XYZ file of C-alpha atoms in Angstrom:
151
model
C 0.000 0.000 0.000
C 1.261 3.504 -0.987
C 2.173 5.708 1.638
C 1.445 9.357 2.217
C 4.543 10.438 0.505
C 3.672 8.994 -3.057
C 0.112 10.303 -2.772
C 1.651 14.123 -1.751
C 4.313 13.541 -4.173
C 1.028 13.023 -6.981
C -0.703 15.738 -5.367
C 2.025 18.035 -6.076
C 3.022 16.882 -9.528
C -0.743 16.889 -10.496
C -1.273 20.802 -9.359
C 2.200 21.098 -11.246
C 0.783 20.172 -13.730
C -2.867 22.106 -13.756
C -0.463 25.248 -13.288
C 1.498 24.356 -16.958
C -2.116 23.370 -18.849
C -3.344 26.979 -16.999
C -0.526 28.702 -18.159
C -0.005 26.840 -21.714
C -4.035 27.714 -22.126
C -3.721 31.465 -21.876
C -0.925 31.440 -23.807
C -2.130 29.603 -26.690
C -4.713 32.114 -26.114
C -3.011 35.279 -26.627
C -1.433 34.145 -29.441
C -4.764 33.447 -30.989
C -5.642 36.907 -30.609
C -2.808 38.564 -31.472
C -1.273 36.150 -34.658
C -0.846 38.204 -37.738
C 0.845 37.401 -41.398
C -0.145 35.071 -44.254
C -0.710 32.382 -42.016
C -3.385 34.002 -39.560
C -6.234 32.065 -40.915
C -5.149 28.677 -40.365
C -3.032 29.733 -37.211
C -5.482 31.384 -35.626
C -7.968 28.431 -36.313
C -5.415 26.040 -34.917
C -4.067 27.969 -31.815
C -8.116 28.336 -30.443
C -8.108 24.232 -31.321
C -5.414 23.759 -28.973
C -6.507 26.257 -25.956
C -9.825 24.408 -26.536
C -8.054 21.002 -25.745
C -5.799 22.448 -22.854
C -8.823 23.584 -21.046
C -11.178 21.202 -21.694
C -8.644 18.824 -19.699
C -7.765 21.649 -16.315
C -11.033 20.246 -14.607
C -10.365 16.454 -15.094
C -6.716 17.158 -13.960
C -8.063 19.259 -10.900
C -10.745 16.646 -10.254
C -8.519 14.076 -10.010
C -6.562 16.009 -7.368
C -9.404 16.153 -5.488
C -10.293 12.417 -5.393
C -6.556 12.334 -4.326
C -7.871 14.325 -0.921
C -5.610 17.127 -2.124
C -6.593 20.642 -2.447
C -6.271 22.594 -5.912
C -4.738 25.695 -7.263
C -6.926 28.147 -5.931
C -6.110 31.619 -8.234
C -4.068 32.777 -10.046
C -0.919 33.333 -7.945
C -0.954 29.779 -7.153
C -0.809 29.055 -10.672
C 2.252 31.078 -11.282
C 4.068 30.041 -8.449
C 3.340 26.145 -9.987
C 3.825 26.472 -13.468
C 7.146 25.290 -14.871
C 5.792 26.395 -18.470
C 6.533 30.422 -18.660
C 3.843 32.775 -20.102
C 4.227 35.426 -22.685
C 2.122 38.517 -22.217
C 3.373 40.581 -25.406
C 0.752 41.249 -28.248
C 3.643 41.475 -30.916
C 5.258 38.543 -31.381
C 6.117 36.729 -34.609
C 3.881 33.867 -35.997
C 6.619 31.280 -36.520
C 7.978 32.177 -32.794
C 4.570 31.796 -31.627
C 4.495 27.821 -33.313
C 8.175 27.487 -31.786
C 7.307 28.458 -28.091
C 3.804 26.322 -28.550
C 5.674 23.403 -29.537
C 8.024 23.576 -26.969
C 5.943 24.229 -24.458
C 3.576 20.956 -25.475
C 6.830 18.838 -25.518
C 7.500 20.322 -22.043
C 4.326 19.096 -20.838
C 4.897 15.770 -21.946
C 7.659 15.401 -19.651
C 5.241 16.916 -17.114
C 2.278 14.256 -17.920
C 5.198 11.426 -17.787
C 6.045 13.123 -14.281
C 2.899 12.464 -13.084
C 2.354 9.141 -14.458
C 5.953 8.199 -12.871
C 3.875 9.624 -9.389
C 0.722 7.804 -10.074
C 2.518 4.405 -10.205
C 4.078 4.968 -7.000
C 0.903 6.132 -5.241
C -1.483 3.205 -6.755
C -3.473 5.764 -8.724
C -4.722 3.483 -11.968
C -7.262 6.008 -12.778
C -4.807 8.869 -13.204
C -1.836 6.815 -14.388
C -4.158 5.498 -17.087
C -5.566 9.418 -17.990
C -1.679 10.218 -18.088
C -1.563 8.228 -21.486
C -4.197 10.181 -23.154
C -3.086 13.610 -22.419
C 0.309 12.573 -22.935
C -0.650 11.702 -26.724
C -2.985 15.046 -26.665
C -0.098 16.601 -26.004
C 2.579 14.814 -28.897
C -0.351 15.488 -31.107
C -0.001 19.592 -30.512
C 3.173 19.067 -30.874
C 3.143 17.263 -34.173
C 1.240 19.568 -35.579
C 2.975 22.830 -34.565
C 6.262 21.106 -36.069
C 4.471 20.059 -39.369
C 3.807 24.028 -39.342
C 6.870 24.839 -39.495
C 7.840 22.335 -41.825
């Protein structure tokens, strides 16, 4: 039987990890609104895709916390002080940067996702180790497609 360590240990990685989608979300978000150049169309189609995806998943991620008996990020302050993922607040930014930092970002989750899978093992979560898989290949997908982009 797991101890209270491995369940803390997925507690943490878990709200770790509902910081980066937070953070990756409004991200993708502000590049949506602010993409310009021949590509907006079909980037600006793709980044609102992907910020639908990221959020969809924050309240299964902070549900599963909770059936954890941990306690969520609360605001926004707790979500910076989690998030490993860094935002960008400027409007101006090129549109190929924009598919760089997204793809990076999604490849930096996976590690995060694999993170918590590693903590679900130890703590006997199934349910969450099994989720891990999906977002984890949610997350390869993005980051297919932002490469292919750039292609």
């Amino acid at each position: 039987m797991p101890g209270d360590n491995a369940k803390k240990a997925l507690i943490d990685s878990m709200n770790g990890l509902l910081a980066d989608y937070f953070t990756l979300y409004l991200k993708t978000k502000n590049y949506h609104w602010h993409v310009a150049g021949p590509q907006f169309r079909e980037l600006h189609l793709l980044f609102d895709e992907q910020a639908a995806e990221l959020f969809a998943l924050t309240d299964v991620i902070a549900e599963r916390v909770r059936k954890n008996g941990g306690d969520t990020l609360t605001g926004i302050g707790a979500i910076a002080g989690e998030a490993s993922i860094k935002d960008d607040d400027r409007t101006t930014v090129d549109a190929m940067e924009m598919v760089k930092a997204l793809r990076d970002d999604n490849v930096a989750l996976v590690a995060a996702i694999r993170a918590v899978k590693e903590a679900a093992t130890e703590a006997g979560d199934n349910a969450t180790e099994g989720m891990a898989d999906d977002w984890t290949d949610q997350a390869e997908q993005r980051a297919w497609f932002l490469t292919q982009t750039l292609a």
